[in-house]
Amino acid sequence: MTVAQAQHTEAHHSFAEAAKQRRIVFSENPNSLLKTITLINAYIRGKFQKDSQIYADVNSLVKKIRGEKPVRITRDADTEMISRSEKSYGSQAEYLGDLITLATQLGADYTPTNSAIKLAKLKELHAQILQLNDQASVKLAAFKPKVVERQNNFEQLNTTAKRIKDMVKAQYGVDSIEHKLVKGLSF
């Protein structure tokens, strides 16, 4: 039980750290994905006007990136919440790739002066995001079995505690001091 708990704690910490690093790059850094797409959207709107097709396409991708907010993984997060979070981060990375493709197709028409939204910087951000997503996914894959193992160990411990309480109750009686000492045990 102690080994499983230690492994669970280590895997949880490792995943939480990877998820934190990913969250920082996606939304909290000054040059995060969410801040960068705002600059791209403004550049395309300014260069091609609001009623152009390229602006409509870029704006649609920007809205998709902003739309589904990642779920914060907490101690009580279930598998469905974690899966939804992973999907939203993966989708955001995919939409950034689509924005890069659109900017690449524009060729000489996509020449922003802001270095944060130049193609090379966007490709660098995209590669970083993909790497952080992969790292978090690998650590999540290592964490999930530890959660299951830990839950199974606690169920087993709970079953053992119930059996002990029943044995103490049968051995010493309901009004005994021994029974009163163990009857409140729960896991």
PDB file of N, CA, C and O in Angstrom, residues 125-164:
ATOM      1  N   LEU A 125       6.282  28.218 -31.698  1.00  0.00           N
ATOM      2  CA  LEU A 125       5.242  28.080 -30.675  1.00  0.00           C
ATOM      3  C   LEU A 125       4.461  26.788 -30.887  1.00  0.00           C
ATOM      4  O   LEU A 125       4.184  26.054 -29.934  1.00  0.00           O
ATOM      5  N   HIS A 126       4.133  26.487 -32.127  1.00  0.00           N
ATOM      6  CA  HIS A 126       3.391  25.273 -32.447  1.00  0.00           C
ATOM      7  C   HIS A 126       4.188  24.031 -32.046  1.00  0.00           C
ATOM      8  O   HIS A 126       3.643  23.093 -31.448  1.00  0.00           O
ATOM      9  N   ALA A 127       5.466  24.008 -32.362  1.00  0.00           N
ATOM     10  CA  ALA A 127       6.313  22.869 -31.995  1.00  0.00           C
ATOM     11  C   ALA A 127       6.394  22.725 -30.475  1.00  0.00           C
ATOM     12  O   ALA A 127       6.318  21.603 -29.946  1.00  0.00           O
ATOM     13  N   GLN A 128       6.512  23.838 -29.773  1.00  0.00           N
ATOM     14  CA  GLN A 128       6.573  23.803 -28.312  1.00  0.00           C
ATOM     15  C   GLN A 128       5.266  23.271 -27.726  1.00  0.00           C
ATOM     16  O   GLN A 128       5.269  22.459 -26.810  1.00  0.00           O
ATOM     17  N   ILE A 129       4.164  23.726 -28.281  1.00  0.00           N
ATOM     18  CA  ILE A 129       2.851  23.285 -27.809  1.00  0.00           C
ATOM     19  C   ILE A 129       2.669  21.783 -28.034  1.00  0.00           C
ATOM     20  O   ILE A 129       2.197  21.060 -27.160  1.00  0.00           O
ATOM     21  N   LEU A 130       3.053  21.322 -29.211  1.00  0.00           N
ATOM     22  CA  LEU A 130       2.933  19.888 -29.504  1.00  0.00           C
ATOM     23  C   LEU A 130       3.805  19.070 -28.559  1.00  0.00           C
ATOM     24  O   LEU A 130       3.377  18.010 -28.069  1.00  0.00           O
ATOM     25  N   GLN A 131       5.007  19.552 -28.293  1.00  0.00           N
ATOM     26  CA  GLN A 131       5.904  18.840 -27.390  1.00  0.00           C
ATOM     27  C   GLN A 131       5.325  18.791 -25.974  1.00  0.00           C
ATOM     28  O   GLN A 131       5.323  17.738 -25.332  1.00  0.00           O
ATOM     29  N   LEU A 132       4.815  19.909 -25.488  1.00  0.00           N
ATOM     30  CA  LEU A 132       4.218  19.948 -24.149  1.00  0.00           C
ATOM     31  C   LEU A 132       2.979  19.071 -24.070  1.00  0.00           C
ATOM     32  O   LEU A 132       2.737  18.417 -23.049  1.00  0.00           O
ATOM     33  N   ASN A 133       2.186  19.047 -25.132  1.00  0.00           N
ATOM     34  CA  ASN A 133       1.015  18.172 -25.178  1.00  0.00           C
ATOM     35  C   ASN A 133       1.436  16.709 -25.094  1.00  0.00           C
ATOM     36  O   ASN A 133       0.834  15.923 -24.363  1.00  0.00           O
ATOM     37  N   ASP A 134       2.460  16.355 -25.860  1.00  0.00           N
ATOM     38  CA  ASP A 134       2.945  14.973 -25.845  1.00  0.00           C
ATOM     39  C   ASP A 134       3.473  14.597 -24.468  1.00  0.00           C
ATOM     40  O   ASP A 134       3.176  13.505 -23.965  1.00  0.00           O
ATOM     41  N   GLN A 135       4.240  15.475 -23.862  1.00  0.00           N
ATOM     42  CA  GLN A 135       4.786  15.201 -22.526  1.00  0.00           C
ATOM     43  C   GLN A 135       3.667  15.001 -21.508  1.00  0.00           C
ATOM     44  O   GLN A 135       3.702  14.066 -20.705  1.00  0.00           O
ATOM     45  N   ALA A 136       2.675  15.874 -21.549  1.00  0.00           N
ATOM     46  CA  ALA A 136       1.560  15.761 -20.604  1.00  0.00           C
ATOM     47  C   ALA A 136       0.774  14.477 -20.854  1.00  0.00           C
ATOM     48  O   ALA A 136       0.350  13.806 -19.907  1.00  0.00           O
ATOM     49  N   SER A 137       0.606  14.105 -22.112  1.00  0.00           N
ATOM     50  CA  SER A 137      -0.128  12.876 -22.430  1.00  0.00           C
ATOM     51  C   SER A 137       0.607  11.637 -21.933  1.00  0.00           C
ATOM     52  O   SER A 137      -0.010  10.710 -21.402  1.00  0.00           O
ATOM     53  N   VAL A 138       1.914  11.623 -22.097  1.00  0.00           N
ATOM     54  CA  VAL A 138       2.714  10.486 -21.623  1.00  0.00           C
ATOM     55  C   VAL A 138       2.631  10.383 -20.101  1.00  0.00           C
ATOM     56  O   VAL A 138       2.447   9.297 -19.546  1.00  0.00           O
ATOM     57  N   LYS A 139       2.729  11.518 -19.435  1.00  0.00           N
ATOM     58  CA  LYS A 139       2.671  11.506 -17.970  1.00  0.00           C
ATOM     59  C   LYS A 139       1.269  11.163 -17.476  1.00  0.00           C
ATOM     60  O   LYS A 139       1.117  10.500 -16.454  1.00  0.00           O
ATOM     61  N   LEU A 140       0.260  11.561 -18.218  1.00  0.00           N
ATOM     62  CA  LEU A 140      -1.105  11.184 -17.866  1.00  0.00           C
ATOM     63  C   LEU A 140      -1.296   9.681 -18.036  1.00  0.00           C
ATOM     64  O   LEU A 140      -1.923   9.027 -17.199  1.00  0.00           O
ATOM     65  N   ALA A 141      -0.737   9.135 -19.106  1.00  0.00           N
ATOM     66  CA  ALA A 141      -0.838   7.692 -19.337  1.00  0.00           C
ATOM     67  C   ALA A 141      -0.153   6.904 -18.216  1.00  0.00           C
ATOM     68  O   ALA A 141      -0.604   5.819 -17.848  1.00  0.00           O
ATOM     69  N   ALA A 142       0.913   7.444 -17.651  1.00  0.00           N
ATOM     70  CA  ALA A 142       1.588   6.791 -16.534  1.00  0.00           C
ATOM     71  C   ALA A 142       0.808   6.992 -15.226  1.00  0.00           C
ATOM     72  O   ALA A 142       0.852   6.140 -14.332  1.00  0.00           O
ATOM     73  N   PHE A 143       0.084   8.088 -15.137  1.00  0.00           N
ATOM     74  CA  PHE A 143      -0.648   8.432 -13.914  1.00  0.00           C
ATOM     75  C   PHE A 143      -1.947   7.636 -13.762  1.00  0.00           C
ATOM     76  O   PHE A 143      -2.285   7.191 -12.668  1.00  0.00           O
ATOM     77  N   LYS A 144      -2.673   7.439 -14.851  1.00  0.00           N
ATOM     78  CA  LYS A 144      -3.982   6.784 -14.783  1.00  0.00           C
ATOM     79  C   LYS A 144      -3.937   5.405 -14.119  1.00  0.00           C
ATOM     80  O   LYS A 144      -4.761   5.115 -13.254  1.00  0.00           O
ATOM     81  N   PRO A 145      -2.988   4.523 -14.478  1.00  0.00           N
ATOM     82  CA  PRO A 145      -2.962   3.217 -13.802  1.00  0.00           C
ATOM     83  C   PRO A 145      -2.648   3.332 -12.314  1.00  0.00           C
ATOM     84  O   PRO A 145      -3.120   2.512 -11.515  1.00  0.00           O
ATOM     85  N   LYS A 146      -1.883   4.331 -11.935  1.00  0.00           N
ATOM     86  CA  LYS A 146      -1.563   4.518 -10.514  1.00  0.00           C
ATOM     87  C   LYS A 146      -2.806   4.933  -9.739  1.00  0.00           C
ATOM     88  O   LYS A 146      -2.981   4.544  -8.589  1.00  0.00           O
ATOM     89  N   VAL A 147      -3.673   5.716 -10.368  1.00  0.00           N
ATOM     90  CA  VAL A 147      -4.929   6.116  -9.725  1.00  0.00           C
ATOM     91  C   VAL A 147      -5.794   4.879  -9.492  1.00  0.00           C
ATOM     92  O   VAL A 147      -6.337   4.681  -8.403  1.00  0.00           O
ATOM     93  N   VAL A 148      -5.900   4.036 -10.509  1.00  0.00           N
ATOM     94  CA  VAL A 148      -6.706   2.819 -10.398  1.00  0.00           C
ATOM     95  C   VAL A 148      -6.124   1.895  -9.326  1.00  0.00           C
ATOM     96  O   VAL A 148      -6.861   1.348  -8.489  1.00  0.00           O
ATOM     97  N   GLU A 149      -4.809   1.722  -9.341  1.00  0.00           N
ATOM     98  CA  GLU A 149      -4.153   0.862  -8.348  1.00  0.00           C
ATOM     99  C   GLU A 149      -4.393   1.374  -6.935  1.00  0.00           C
ATOM    100  O   GLU A 149      -4.702   0.616  -6.021  1.00  0.00           O
ATOM    101  N   ARG A 150      -4.285   2.685  -6.776  1.00  0.00           N
ATOM    102  CA  ARG A 150      -4.506   3.292  -5.461  1.00  0.00           C
ATOM    103  C   ARG A 150      -5.952   3.091  -5.004  1.00  0.00           C
ATOM    104  O   ARG A 150      -6.210   2.767  -3.848  1.00  0.00           O
ATOM    105  N   GLN A 151      -6.904   3.309  -5.913  1.00  0.00           N
ATOM    106  CA  GLN A 151      -8.304   3.108  -5.558  1.00  0.00           C
ATOM    107  C   GLN A 151      -8.565   1.658  -5.174  1.00  0.00           C
ATOM    108  O   GLN A 151      -9.287   1.392  -4.207  1.00  0.00           O
ATOM    109  N   ASN A 152      -7.984   0.731  -5.919  1.00  0.00           N
ATOM    110  CA  ASN A 152      -8.149  -0.692  -5.593  1.00  0.00           C
ATOM    111  C   ASN A 152      -7.563  -1.008  -4.227  1.00  0.00           C
ATOM    112  O   ASN A 152      -8.153  -1.777  -3.454  1.00  0.00           O
ATOM    113  N   ASN A 153      -6.412  -0.430  -3.911  1.00  0.00           N
ATOM    114  CA  ASN A 153      -5.798  -0.656  -2.594  1.00  0.00           C
ATOM    115  C   ASN A 153      -6.662  -0.100  -1.472  1.00  0.00           C
ATOM    116  O   ASN A 153      -6.797  -0.727  -0.420  1.00  0.00           O
ATOM    117  N   PHE A 154      -7.268   1.060  -1.685  1.00  0.00           N
ATOM    118  CA  PHE A 154      -8.138   1.626  -0.656  1.00  0.00           C
ATOM    119  C   PHE A 154      -9.414   0.803  -0.496  1.00  0.00           C
ATOM    120  O   PHE A 154      -9.910   0.641   0.614  1.00  0.00           O
ATOM    121  N   GLU A 155      -9.937   0.275  -1.592  1.00  0.00           N
ATOM    122  CA  GLU A 155     -11.106  -0.606  -1.487  1.00  0.00           C
ATOM    123  C   GLU A 155     -10.756  -1.862  -0.700  1.00  0.00           C
ATOM    124  O   GLU A 155     -11.532  -2.318   0.140  1.00  0.00           O
ATOM    125  N   GLN A 156      -9.589  -2.394  -0.972  1.00  0.00           N
ATOM    126  CA  GLN A 156      -9.128  -3.579  -0.255  1.00  0.00           C
ATOM    127  C   GLN A 156      -8.928  -3.261   1.229  1.00  0.00           C
ATOM    128  O   GLN A 156      -9.314  -4.052   2.104  1.00  0.00           O
ATOM    129  N   LEU A 157      -8.349  -2.110   1.526  1.00  0.00           N
ATOM    130  CA  LEU A 157      -8.146  -1.683   2.904  1.00  0.00           C
ATOM    131  C   LEU A 157      -9.490  -1.478   3.603  1.00  0.00           C
ATOM    132  O   LEU A 157      -9.670  -1.867   4.754  1.00  0.00           O
ATOM    133  N   ASN A 158     -10.434  -0.904   2.896  1.00  0.00           N
ATOM    134  CA  ASN A 158     -11.772  -0.691   3.450  1.00  0.00           C
ATOM    135  C   ASN A 158     -12.449  -2.026   3.762  1.00  0.00           C
ATOM    136  O   ASN A 158     -13.066  -2.186   4.822  1.00  0.00           O
ATOM    137  N   THR A 159     -12.322  -2.974   2.861  1.00  0.00           N
ATOM    138  CA  THR A 159     -12.897  -4.308   3.076  1.00  0.00           C
ATOM    139  C   THR A 159     -12.262  -4.978   4.287  1.00  0.00           C
ATOM    140  O   THR A 159     -12.951  -5.578   5.122  1.00  0.00           O
ATOM    141  N   THR A 160     -10.952  -4.862   4.406  1.00  0.00           N
ATOM    142  CA  THR A 160     -10.242  -5.445   5.542  1.00  0.00           C
ATOM    143  C   THR A 160     -10.685  -4.789   6.850  1.00  0.00           C
ATOM    144  O   THR A 160     -10.900  -5.477   7.858  1.00  0.00           O
ATOM    145  N   ALA A 161     -10.843  -3.479   6.846  1.00  0.00           N
ATOM    146  CA  ALA A 161     -11.285  -2.763   8.049  1.00  0.00           C
ATOM    147  C   ALA A 161     -12.688  -3.207   8.457  1.00  0.00           C
ATOM    148  O   ALA A 161     -12.955  -3.402   9.651  1.00  0.00           O
ATOM    149  N   LYS A 162     -13.572  -3.392   7.498  1.00  0.00           N
ATOM    150  CA  LYS A 162     -14.928  -3.867   7.807  1.00  0.00           C
ATOM    151  C   LYS A 162     -14.888  -5.261   8.426  1.00  0.00           C
ATOM    152  O   LYS A 162     -15.616  -5.549   9.383  1.00  0.00           O
ATOM    153  N   ARG A 163     -14.035  -6.115   7.874  1.00  0.00           N
ATOM    154  CA  ARG A 163     -13.912  -7.481   8.410  1.00  0.00           C
ATOM    155  C   ARG A 163     -13.356  -7.447   9.836  1.00  0.00           C
ATOM    156  O   ARG A 163     -13.815  -8.197  10.701  1.00  0.00           O
ATOM    157  N   ILE A 164     -12.388  -6.583  10.072  1.00  0.00           N
ATOM    158  CA  ILE A 164     -11.815  -6.462  11.421  1.00  0.00           C
ATOM    159  C   ILE A 164     -12.882  -5.981  12.399  1.00  0.00           C
ATOM    160  O   ILE A 164     -13.017  -6.514  13.513  1.00  0.00           O
TER     161      ILE A 164
END
